[in-house]
mmCIF file with all atom_site columns, C-alpha atoms in Angstrom:
data_model
loop_
_atom_site.group_PDB
_atom_site.id
_atom_site.type_symbol
_atom_site.label_atom_id
_atom_site.label_alt_id
_atom_site.label_comp_id
_atom_site.label_asym_id
_atom_site.label_entity_id
_atom_site.label_seq_id
_atom_site.pdbx_PDB_ins_code
_atom_site.Cartn_x
_atom_site.Cartn_y
_atom_site.Cartn_z
_atom_site.occupancy
_atom_site.B_iso_or_equiv
_atom_site.pdbx_formal_charge
_atom_site.auth_seq_id
_atom_site.auth_comp_id
_atom_site.auth_asym_id
_atom_site.auth_atom_id
_atom_site.pdbx_PDB_model_num
ATOM 1   C CA . UNK A 1 1   ? 22.549 13.872  19.805  1.00 85.00 ? 1   UNK A CA 1
ATOM 2   C CA . UNK A 1 2   ? 24.739 14.472  16.787  1.00 90.00 ? 2   UNK A CA 1
ATOM 3   C CA . UNK A 1 3   ? 24.428 10.746  16.074  1.00 89.00 ? 3   UNK A CA 1
ATOM 4   C CA . UNK A 1 4   ? 20.747 11.176  15.196  1.00 90.00 ? 4   UNK A CA 1
ATOM 5   C CA . UNK A 1 5   ? 21.535 13.917  12.700  1.00 93.00 ? 5   UNK A CA 1
ATOM 6   C CA . UNK A 1 6   ? 24.400 11.850  11.225  1.00 91.00 ? 6   UNK A CA 1
ATOM 7   C CA . UNK A 1 7   ? 22.081 8.854   10.895  1.00 87.00 ? 7   UNK A CA 1
ATOM 8   C CA . UNK A 1 8   ? 19.478 11.052  9.198   1.00 88.00 ? 8   UNK A CA 1
ATOM 9   C CA . UNK A 1 9   ? 22.083 12.291  6.685   1.00 91.00 ? 9   UNK A CA 1
ATOM 10  C CA . UNK A 1 10  ? 23.202 8.724   5.925   1.00 88.00 ? 10  UNK A CA 1
ATOM 11  C CA . UNK A 1 11  ? 19.593 7.657   5.336   1.00 88.00 ? 11  UNK A CA 1
ATOM 12  C CA . UNK A 1 12  ? 19.013 10.585  2.977   1.00 89.00 ? 12  UNK A CA 1
ATOM 13  C CA . UNK A 1 13  ? 22.270 9.954   1.110   1.00 88.00 ? 13  UNK A CA 1
ATOM 14  C CA . UNK A 1 14  ? 21.489 6.243   0.716   1.00 86.00 ? 14  UNK A CA 1
ATOM 15  C CA . UNK A 1 15  ? 17.845 6.979   -0.244  1.00 88.00 ? 15  UNK A CA 1
ATOM 16  C CA . UNK A 1 16  ? 16.568 4.838   2.644   1.00 92.00 ? 16  UNK A CA 1
ATOM 17  C CA . UNK A 1 17  ? 12.805 5.108   3.115   1.00 92.00 ? 17  UNK A CA 1
ATOM 18  C CA . UNK A 1 18  ? 12.489 2.561   5.858   1.00 94.00 ? 18  UNK A CA 1
ATOM 19  C CA . UNK A 1 19  ? 14.890 0.750   8.176   1.00 93.00 ? 19  UNK A CA 1
ATOM 20  C CA . UNK A 1 20  ? 14.011 -1.720  10.898  1.00 94.00 ? 20  UNK A CA 1
ATOM 21  C CA . UNK A 1 21  ? 16.533 -3.606  13.020  1.00 91.00 ? 21  UNK A CA 1
ATOM 22  C CA . UNK A 1 22  ? 15.629 -6.001  15.779  1.00 88.00 ? 22  UNK A CA 1
ATOM 23  C CA . UNK A 1 23  ? 13.443 -8.988  16.406  1.00 85.00 ? 23  UNK A CA 1
ATOM 24  C CA . UNK A 1 24  ? 11.102 -10.003 13.583  1.00 86.00 ? 24  UNK A CA 1
ATOM 25  C CA . UNK A 1 25  ? 7.726  -11.694 13.917  1.00 85.00 ? 25  UNK A CA 1
ATOM 26  C CA . UNK A 1 26  ? 4.444  -11.656 12.001  1.00 86.00 ? 26  UNK A CA 1
ATOM 27  C CA . UNK A 1 27  ? 3.133  -8.496  13.720  1.00 91.00 ? 27  UNK A CA 1
ATOM 28  C CA . UNK A 1 28  ? 6.318  -6.535  13.014  1.00 91.00 ? 28  UNK A CA 1
ATOM 29  C CA . UNK A 1 29  ? 6.252  -7.797  9.426   1.00 91.00 ? 29  UNK A CA 1
ATOM 30  C CA . UNK A 1 30  ? 2.707  -6.463  8.986   1.00 94.00 ? 30  UNK A CA 1
ATOM 31  C CA . UNK A 1 31  ? 3.745  -3.079  10.387  1.00 95.00 ? 31  UNK A CA 1
ATOM 32  C CA . UNK A 1 32  ? 6.820  -2.838  8.134   1.00 95.00 ? 32  UNK A CA 1
ATOM 33  C CA . UNK A 1 33  ? 4.723  -3.694  5.073   1.00 95.00 ? 33  UNK A CA 1
ATOM 34  C CA . UNK A 1 34  ? 2.072  -1.123  6.015   1.00 95.00 ? 34  UNK A CA 1
ATOM 35  C CA . UNK A 1 35  ? 4.696  1.628   6.471   1.00 94.00 ? 35  UNK A CA 1
ATOM 36  C CA . UNK A 1 36  ? 6.322  0.789   3.135   1.00 94.00 ? 36  UNK A CA 1
ATOM 37  C CA . UNK A 1 37  ? 2.960  0.827   1.390   1.00 92.00 ? 37  UNK A CA 1
ATOM 38  C CA . UNK A 1 38  ? 2.153  4.257   2.843   1.00 93.00 ? 38  UNK A CA 1
ATOM 39  C CA . UNK A 1 39  ? 5.555  5.526   1.694   1.00 91.00 ? 39  UNK A CA 1
ATOM 40  C CA . UNK A 1 40  ? 5.000  4.290   -1.866  1.00 93.00 ? 40  UNK A CA 1
ATOM 41  C CA . UNK A 1 41  ? 1.470  5.737   -1.868  1.00 93.00 ? 41  UNK A CA 1
ATOM 42  C CA . UNK A 1 42  ? 2.847  9.114   -0.789  1.00 92.00 ? 42  UNK A CA 1
ATOM 43  C CA . UNK A 1 43  ? 5.108  9.082   -3.878  1.00 88.00 ? 43  UNK A CA 1
ATOM 44  C CA . UNK A 1 44  ? 2.176  8.215   -6.125  1.00 92.00 ? 44  UNK A CA 1
ATOM 45  C CA . UNK A 1 45  ? 3.982  5.056   -7.203  1.00 94.00 ? 45  UNK A CA 1
ATOM 46  C CA . UNK A 1 46  ? 2.567  3.065   -10.120 1.00 94.00 ? 46  UNK A CA 1
ATOM 47  C CA . UNK A 1 47  ? 0.378  0.168   -9.027  1.00 95.00 ? 47  UNK A CA 1
ATOM 48  C CA . UNK A 1 48  ? 2.431  -2.353  -11.020 1.00 95.00 ? 48  UNK A CA 1
ATOM 49  C CA . UNK A 1 49  ? 5.688  -1.199  -9.386  1.00 96.00 ? 49  UNK A CA 1
ATOM 50  C CA . UNK A 1 50  ? 4.111  -1.212  -5.921  1.00 95.00 ? 50  UNK A CA 1
ATOM 51  C CA . UNK A 1 51  ? 2.911  -4.778  -6.464  1.00 95.00 ? 51  UNK A CA 1
ATOM 52  C CA . UNK A 1 52  ? 6.372  -5.986  -7.477  1.00 96.00 ? 52  UNK A CA 1
ATOM 53  C CA . UNK A 1 53  ? 8.073  -4.217  -4.552  1.00 97.00 ? 53  UNK A CA 1
ATOM 54  C CA . UNK A 1 54  ? 5.454  -5.473  -2.126  1.00 95.00 ? 54  UNK A CA 1
ATOM 55  C CA . UNK A 1 55  ? 5.797  -9.076  -3.359  1.00 96.00 ? 55  UNK A CA 1
ATOM 56  C CA . UNK A 1 56  ? 9.590  -8.996  -2.998  1.00 97.00 ? 56  UNK A CA 1
ATOM 57  C CA . UNK A 1 57  ? 9.279  -7.400  0.442   1.00 97.00 ? 57  UNK A CA 1
ATOM 58  C CA . UNK A 1 58  ? 6.854  -10.087 1.611   1.00 95.00 ? 58  UNK A CA 1
ATOM 59  C CA . UNK A 1 59  ? 9.202  -12.882 0.486   1.00 95.00 ? 59  UNK A CA 1
ATOM 60  C CA . UNK A 1 60  ? 12.208 -11.184 2.061   1.00 95.00 ? 60  UNK A CA 1
ATOM 61  C CA . UNK A 1 61  ? 10.434 -10.592 5.369   1.00 94.00 ? 61  UNK A CA 1
ATOM 62  C CA . UNK A 1 62  ? 9.033  -14.127 5.406   1.00 90.00 ? 62  UNK A CA 1
ATOM 63  C CA . UNK A 1 63  ? 12.550 -15.408 4.823   1.00 87.00 ? 63  UNK A CA 1
ATOM 64  C CA . UNK A 1 64  ? 13.735 -13.501 7.884   1.00 87.00 ? 64  UNK A CA 1
ATOM 65  C CA . UNK A 1 65  ? 10.846 -14.690 10.064  1.00 83.00 ? 65  UNK A CA 1
ATOM 66  C CA . UNK A 1 66  ? 10.999 -18.320 8.914   1.00 77.00 ? 66  UNK A CA 1
ATOM 67  C CA . UNK A 1 67  ? 14.734 -18.784 8.712   1.00 66.00 ? 67  UNK A CA 1
ATOM 68  C CA . UNK A 1 68  ? 16.163 -16.645 11.476  1.00 64.00 ? 68  UNK A CA 1
ATOM 69  C CA . UNK A 1 69  ? 16.882 -18.856 14.409  1.00 57.00 ? 69  UNK A CA 1
ATOM 70  C CA . UNK A 1 70  ? 16.155 -17.743 17.943  1.00 51.00 ? 70  UNK A CA 1
ATOM 71  C CA . UNK A 1 71  ? 19.786 -17.781 18.981  1.00 53.00 ? 71  UNK A CA 1
ATOM 72  C CA . UNK A 1 72  ? 20.838 -17.729 22.571  1.00 48.00 ? 72  UNK A CA 1
ATOM 73  C CA . UNK A 1 73  ? 21.287 -14.095 23.512  1.00 50.00 ? 73  UNK A CA 1
ATOM 74  C CA . UNK A 1 74  ? 24.907 -14.641 24.528  1.00 50.00 ? 74  UNK A CA 1
ATOM 75  C CA . UNK A 1 75  ? 25.695 -15.792 20.963  1.00 56.00 ? 75  UNK A CA 1
ATOM 76  C CA . UNK A 1 76  ? 24.114 -12.970 18.927  1.00 58.00 ? 76  UNK A CA 1
ATOM 77  C CA . UNK A 1 77  ? 20.948 -11.693 20.507  1.00 58.00 ? 77  UNK A CA 1
ATOM 78  C CA . UNK A 1 78  ? 17.408 -12.903 20.069  1.00 60.00 ? 78  UNK A CA 1
ATOM 79  C CA . UNK A 1 79  ? 16.409 -13.257 16.414  1.00 63.00 ? 79  UNK A CA 1
ATOM 80  C CA . UNK A 1 80  ? 18.151 -10.001 15.406  1.00 80.00 ? 80  UNK A CA 1
ATOM 81  C CA . UNK A 1 81  ? 17.835 -9.069  11.755  1.00 90.00 ? 81  UNK A CA 1
ATOM 82  C CA . UNK A 1 82  ? 17.634 -5.942  9.601   1.00 93.00 ? 82  UNK A CA 1
ATOM 83  C CA . UNK A 1 83  ? 15.314 -4.884  6.798   1.00 96.00 ? 83  UNK A CA 1
ATOM 84  C CA . UNK A 1 84  ? 15.321 -1.724  4.715   1.00 96.00 ? 84  UNK A CA 1
ATOM 85  C CA . UNK A 1 85  ? 13.689 -0.229  1.653   1.00 96.00 ? 85  UNK A CA 1
ATOM 86  C CA . UNK A 1 86  ? 15.500 2.327   -0.490  1.00 95.00 ? 86  UNK A CA 1
ATOM 87  C CA . UNK A 1 87  ? 14.341 4.320   -3.519  1.00 95.00 ? 87  UNK A CA 1
ATOM 88  C CA . UNK A 1 88  ? 16.181 6.119   -6.282  1.00 94.00 ? 88  UNK A CA 1
ATOM 89  C CA . UNK A 1 89  ? 14.763 7.778   -9.388  1.00 93.00 ? 89  UNK A CA 1
ATOM 90  C CA . UNK A 1 90  ? 14.928 4.469   -11.275 1.00 95.00 ? 90  UNK A CA 1
ATOM 91  C CA . UNK A 1 91  ? 14.792 1.663   -8.702  1.00 96.00 ? 91  UNK A CA 1
ATOM 92  C CA . UNK A 1 92  ? 13.620 0.353   -5.378  1.00 96.00 ? 92  UNK A CA 1
ATOM 93  C CA . UNK A 1 93  ? 16.012 -1.748  -3.318  1.00 97.00 ? 93  UNK A CA 1
ATOM 94  C CA . UNK A 1 94  ? 14.801 -4.301  -0.807  1.00 97.00 ? 94  UNK A CA 1
ATOM 95  C CA . UNK A 1 95  ? 17.664 -5.050  1.581   1.00 97.00 ? 95  UNK A CA 1
ATOM 96  C CA . UNK A 1 96  ? 17.729 -7.527  4.428   1.00 96.00 ? 96  UNK A CA 1
ATOM 97  C CA . UNK A 1 97  ? 20.145 -9.356  6.631   1.00 93.00 ? 97  UNK A CA 1
ATOM 98  C CA . UNK A 1 98  ? 19.964 -12.022 9.282   1.00 90.00 ? 98  UNK A CA 1
ATOM 99  C CA . UNK A 1 99  ? 22.228 -14.451 11.077  1.00 88.00 ? 99  UNK A CA 1
ATOM 100 C CA . UNK A 1 100 ? 22.307 -18.100 10.115  1.00 86.00 ? 100 UNK A CA 1
ATOM 101 C CA . UNK A 1 101 ? 24.408 -21.036 11.142  1.00 86.00 ? 101 UNK A CA 1
ATOM 102 C CA . UNK A 1 102 ? 27.743 -21.057 9.315   1.00 90.00 ? 102 UNK A CA 1
ATOM 103 C CA . UNK A 1 103 ? 27.127 -24.682 8.349   1.00 90.00 ? 103 UNK A CA 1
ATOM 104 C CA . UNK A 1 104 ? 24.202 -23.547 6.157   1.00 90.00 ? 104 UNK A CA 1
ATOM 105 C CA . UNK A 1 105 ? 26.199 -20.989 4.147   1.00 93.00 ? 105 UNK A CA 1
ATOM 106 C CA . UNK A 1 106 ? 27.582 -23.216 1.382   1.00 95.00 ? 106 UNK A CA 1
ATOM 107 C CA . UNK A 1 107 ? 24.238 -24.852 0.612   1.00 94.00 ? 107 UNK A CA 1
ATOM 108 C CA . UNK A 1 108 ? 22.454 -21.479 0.470   1.00 93.00 ? 108 UNK A CA 1
ATOM 109 C CA . UNK A 1 109 ? 25.238 -19.880 -1.584  1.00 96.00 ? 109 UNK A CA 1
ATOM 110 C CA . UNK A 1 110 ? 25.108 -22.748 -4.108  1.00 95.00 ? 110 UNK A CA 1
ATOM 111 C CA . UNK A 1 111 ? 21.315 -22.475 -4.416  1.00 95.00 ? 111 UNK A CA 1
ATOM 112 C CA . UNK A 1 112 ? 21.398 -18.690 -4.893  1.00 96.00 ? 112 UNK A CA 1
ATOM 113 C CA . UNK A 1 113 ? 24.108 -19.026 -7.556  1.00 96.00 ? 113 UNK A CA 1
ATOM 114 C CA . UNK A 1 114 ? 21.960 -21.654 -9.346  1.00 96.00 ? 114 UNK A CA 1
ATOM 115 C CA . UNK A 1 115 ? 18.962 -19.324 -9.301  1.00 96.00 ? 115 UNK A CA 1
ATOM 116 C CA . UNK A 1 116 ? 21.082 -16.429 -10.616 1.00 97.00 ? 116 UNK A CA 1
ATOM 117 C CA . UNK A 1 117 ? 22.142 -18.536 -13.612 1.00 97.00 ? 117 UNK A CA 1
ATOM 118 C CA . UNK A 1 118 ? 18.506 -19.088 -14.662 1.00 96.00 ? 118 UNK A CA 1
ATOM 119 C CA . UNK A 1 119 ? 16.749 -16.938 -17.221 1.00 96.00 ? 119 UNK A CA 1
ATOM 120 C CA . UNK A 1 120 ? 13.072 -15.972 -16.974 1.00 95.00 ? 120 UNK A CA 1
ATOM 121 C CA . UNK A 1 121 ? 11.799 -19.183 -18.571 1.00 96.00 ? 121 UNK A CA 1
ATOM 122 C CA . UNK A 1 122 ? 14.073 -21.385 -16.479 1.00 96.00 ? 122 UNK A CA 1
ATOM 123 C CA . UNK A 1 123 ? 12.896 -19.653 -13.299 1.00 96.00 ? 123 UNK A CA 1
ATOM 124 C CA . UNK A 1 124 ? 9.287  -20.264 -14.314 1.00 95.00 ? 124 UNK A CA 1
ATOM 125 C CA . UNK A 1 125 ? 10.011 -23.952 -15.031 1.00 95.00 ? 125 UNK A CA 1
ATOM 126 C CA . UNK A 1 126 ? 11.908 -24.374 -11.746 1.00 93.00 ? 126 UNK A CA 1
ATOM 127 C CA . UNK A 1 127 ? 8.995  -22.812 -9.876  1.00 91.00 ? 127 UNK A CA 1
ATOM 128 C CA . UNK A 1 128 ? 6.564  -25.243 -11.545 1.00 91.00 ? 128 UNK A CA 1
ATOM 129 C CA . UNK A 1 129 ? 8.906  -28.196 -10.911 1.00 91.00 ? 129 UNK A CA 1
ATOM 130 C CA . UNK A 1 130 ? 9.069  -27.462 -7.195  1.00 88.00 ? 130 UNK A CA 1
ATOM 131 C CA . UNK A 1 131 ? 5.311  -26.956 -6.930  1.00 86.00 ? 131 UNK A CA 1
ATOM 132 C CA . UNK A 1 132 ? 4.668  -30.277 -8.694  1.00 86.00 ? 132 UNK A CA 1
ATOM 133 C CA . UNK A 1 133 ? 7.312  -32.187 -6.720  1.00 83.00 ? 133 UNK A CA 1
ATOM 134 C CA . UNK A 1 134 ? 5.925  -31.247 -3.301  1.00 69.00 ? 134 UNK A CA 1
ATOM 135 C CA . UNK A 1 135 ? 2.940  -33.268 -2.141  1.00 65.00 ? 135 UNK A CA 1
ATOM 136 C CA . UNK A 1 136 ? 0.056  -30.935 -1.375  1.00 56.00 ? 136 UNK A CA 1
ATOM 137 C CA . UNK A 1 137 ? 0.743  -28.982 1.795   1.00 53.00 ? 137 UNK A CA 1
ATOM 138 C CA . UNK A 1 138 ? 4.266  -30.339 2.338   1.00 51.00 ? 138 UNK A CA 1
ATOM 139 C CA . UNK A 1 139 ? 6.647  -27.760 3.705   1.00 49.00 ? 139 UNK A CA 1
ATOM 140 C CA . UNK A 1 140 ? 10.315 -27.802 4.589   1.00 54.00 ? 140 UNK A CA 1
ATOM 141 C CA . UNK A 1 141 ? 11.308 -28.092 8.264   1.00 52.00 ? 141 UNK A CA 1
ATOM 142 C CA . UNK A 1 142 ? 11.543 -24.273 8.349   1.00 52.00 ? 142 UNK A CA 1
ATOM 143 C CA . UNK A 1 143 ? 8.037  -23.786 6.961   1.00 48.00 ? 143 UNK A CA 1
ATOM 144 C CA . UNK A 1 144 ? 8.622  -23.079 3.270   1.00 53.00 ? 144 UNK A CA 1
ATOM 145 C CA . UNK A 1 145 ? 8.457  -24.968 0.012   1.00 51.00 ? 145 UNK A CA 1
ATOM 146 C CA . UNK A 1 146 ? 11.780 -23.571 -1.250  1.00 69.00 ? 146 UNK A CA 1
ATOM 147 C CA . UNK A 1 147 ? 10.188 -21.047 -3.584  1.00 89.00 ? 147 UNK A CA 1
ATOM 148 C CA . UNK A 1 148 ? 10.981 -17.710 -1.903  1.00 92.00 ? 148 UNK A CA 1
ATOM 149 C CA . UNK A 1 149 ? 14.251 -16.855 -3.651  1.00 95.00 ? 149 UNK A CA 1
ATOM 150 C CA . UNK A 1 150 ? 12.925 -18.055 -7.007  1.00 96.00 ? 150 UNK A CA 1
ATOM 151 C CA . UNK A 1 151 ? 9.838  -15.910 -6.518  1.00 95.00 ? 151 UNK A CA 1
ATOM 152 C CA . UNK A 1 152 ? 11.927 -12.843 -5.566  1.00 96.00 ? 152 UNK A CA 1
ATOM 153 C CA . UNK A 1 153 ? 14.027 -13.235 -8.696  1.00 97.00 ? 153 UNK A CA 1
ATOM 154 C CA . UNK A 1 154 ? 10.941 -13.731 -10.879 1.00 96.00 ? 154 UNK A CA 1
ATOM 155 C CA . UNK A 1 155 ? 8.970  -10.824 -9.402  1.00 94.00 ? 155 UNK A CA 1
ATOM 156 C CA . UNK A 1 156 ? 11.887 -8.382  -9.411  1.00 96.00 ? 156 UNK A CA 1
ATOM 157 C CA . UNK A 1 157 ? 13.120 -9.392  -12.862 1.00 95.00 ? 157 UNK A CA 1
ATOM 158 C CA . UNK A 1 158 ? 16.678 -9.187  -11.498 1.00 96.00 ? 158 UNK A CA 1
ATOM 159 C CA . UNK A 1 159 ? 19.416 -11.317 -10.037 1.00 97.00 ? 159 UNK A CA 1
ATOM 160 C CA . UNK A 1 160 ? 19.807 -11.865 -6.316  1.00 97.00 ? 160 UNK A CA 1
ATOM 161 C CA . UNK A 1 161 ? 22.689 -9.952  -4.755  1.00 98.00 ? 161 UNK A CA 1
ATOM 162 C CA . UNK A 1 162 ? 23.951 -11.601 -1.596  1.00 97.00 ? 162 UNK A CA 1
ATOM 163 C CA . UNK A 1 163 ? 26.875 -11.893 0.755   1.00 97.00 ? 163 UNK A CA 1
ATOM 164 C CA . UNK A 1 164 ? 27.899 -13.771 3.881   1.00 97.00 ? 164 UNK A CA 1
ATOM 165 C CA . UNK A 1 165 ? 30.034 -12.367 6.702   1.00 95.00 ? 165 UNK A CA 1
ATOM 166 C CA . UNK A 1 166 ? 31.334 -14.643 9.416   1.00 94.00 ? 166 UNK A CA 1
ATOM 167 C CA . UNK A 1 167 ? 30.196 -13.475 12.863  1.00 89.00 ? 167 UNK A CA 1
ATOM 168 C CA . UNK A 1 168 ? 31.894 -16.225 14.862  1.00 88.00 ? 168 UNK A CA 1
ATOM 169 C CA . UNK A 1 169 ? 32.509 -19.969 14.551  1.00 89.00 ? 169 UNK A CA 1
ATOM 170 C CA . UNK A 1 170 ? 28.812 -20.755 14.834  1.00 87.00 ? 170 UNK A CA 1
ATOM 171 C CA . UNK A 1 171 ? 27.137 -17.912 12.943  1.00 87.00 ? 171 UNK A CA 1
ATOM 172 C CA . UNK A 1 172 ? 27.392 -15.968 9.719   1.00 89.00 ? 172 UNK A CA 1
ATOM 173 C CA . UNK A 1 173 ? 25.406 -12.915 8.612   1.00 90.00 ? 173 UNK A CA 1
ATOM 174 C CA . UNK A 1 174 ? 23.435 -13.323 5.383   1.00 93.00 ? 174 UNK A CA 1
ATOM 175 C CA . UNK A 1 175 ? 22.868 -10.070 3.443   1.00 96.00 ? 175 UNK A CA 1
ATOM 176 C CA . UNK A 1 176 ? 20.395 -9.867  0.564   1.00 97.00 ? 176 UNK A CA 1
ATOM 177 C CA . UNK A 1 177 ? 19.619 -7.073  -1.923  1.00 97.00 ? 177 UNK A CA 1
ATOM 178 C CA . UNK A 1 178 ? 16.859 -7.188  -4.518  1.00 98.00 ? 178 UNK A CA 1
ATOM 179 C CA . UNK A 1 179 ? 16.437 -4.468  -7.154  1.00 97.00 ? 179 UNK A CA 1
ATOM 180 C CA . UNK A 1 180 ? 13.071 -3.567  -8.679  1.00 97.00 ? 180 UNK A CA 1
ATOM 181 C CA . UNK A 1 181 ? 12.854 -1.140  -11.590 1.00 96.00 ? 181 UNK A CA 1
ATOM 182 C CA . UNK A 1 182 ? 10.494 1.841   -11.295 1.00 95.00 ? 182 UNK A CA 1
ATOM 183 C CA . UNK A 1 183 ? 10.331 2.075   -15.106 1.00 91.00 ? 183 UNK A CA 1
ATOM 184 C CA . UNK A 1 184 ? 7.950  -0.678  -16.174 1.00 77.00 ? 184 UNK A CA 1
#
């Protein structure tokens, strides 16, 4: 029972408003978004800030749903991922993590580093370039057009913080943190 109290203290210390760990699907995503919205409403958060946080959350959650593989349970469990929302006096933090195949790490790392090197105008141009280069309705094999990380960077106004931890020979754990200022 002490574990629950210890967990509560950690959440308070880390300013965690919401944490969900487990299988992600569209219904769970809707519930997580609704809880986060109620939390921000209870703080009387500015509409503009709420919109930015909500947009980043949607992209992050869609990334988990679209890109988390349904791994065999003996490898890592079924579609296990984590999502959390934290708040300080000055910022919100959208944090997520999910397994991915180790073979995908270098490509994703390179793309995230490219995005982090772009300024606001370059992000806008890259967004337009991708939109124009995709025939109408064409999606990647995983269901996206490749815009999610660009959109998160644009909407948050900040760089993407990320890391990869090797789980085993087949899988790595992708961690993502996006920061959104409360002072707009």
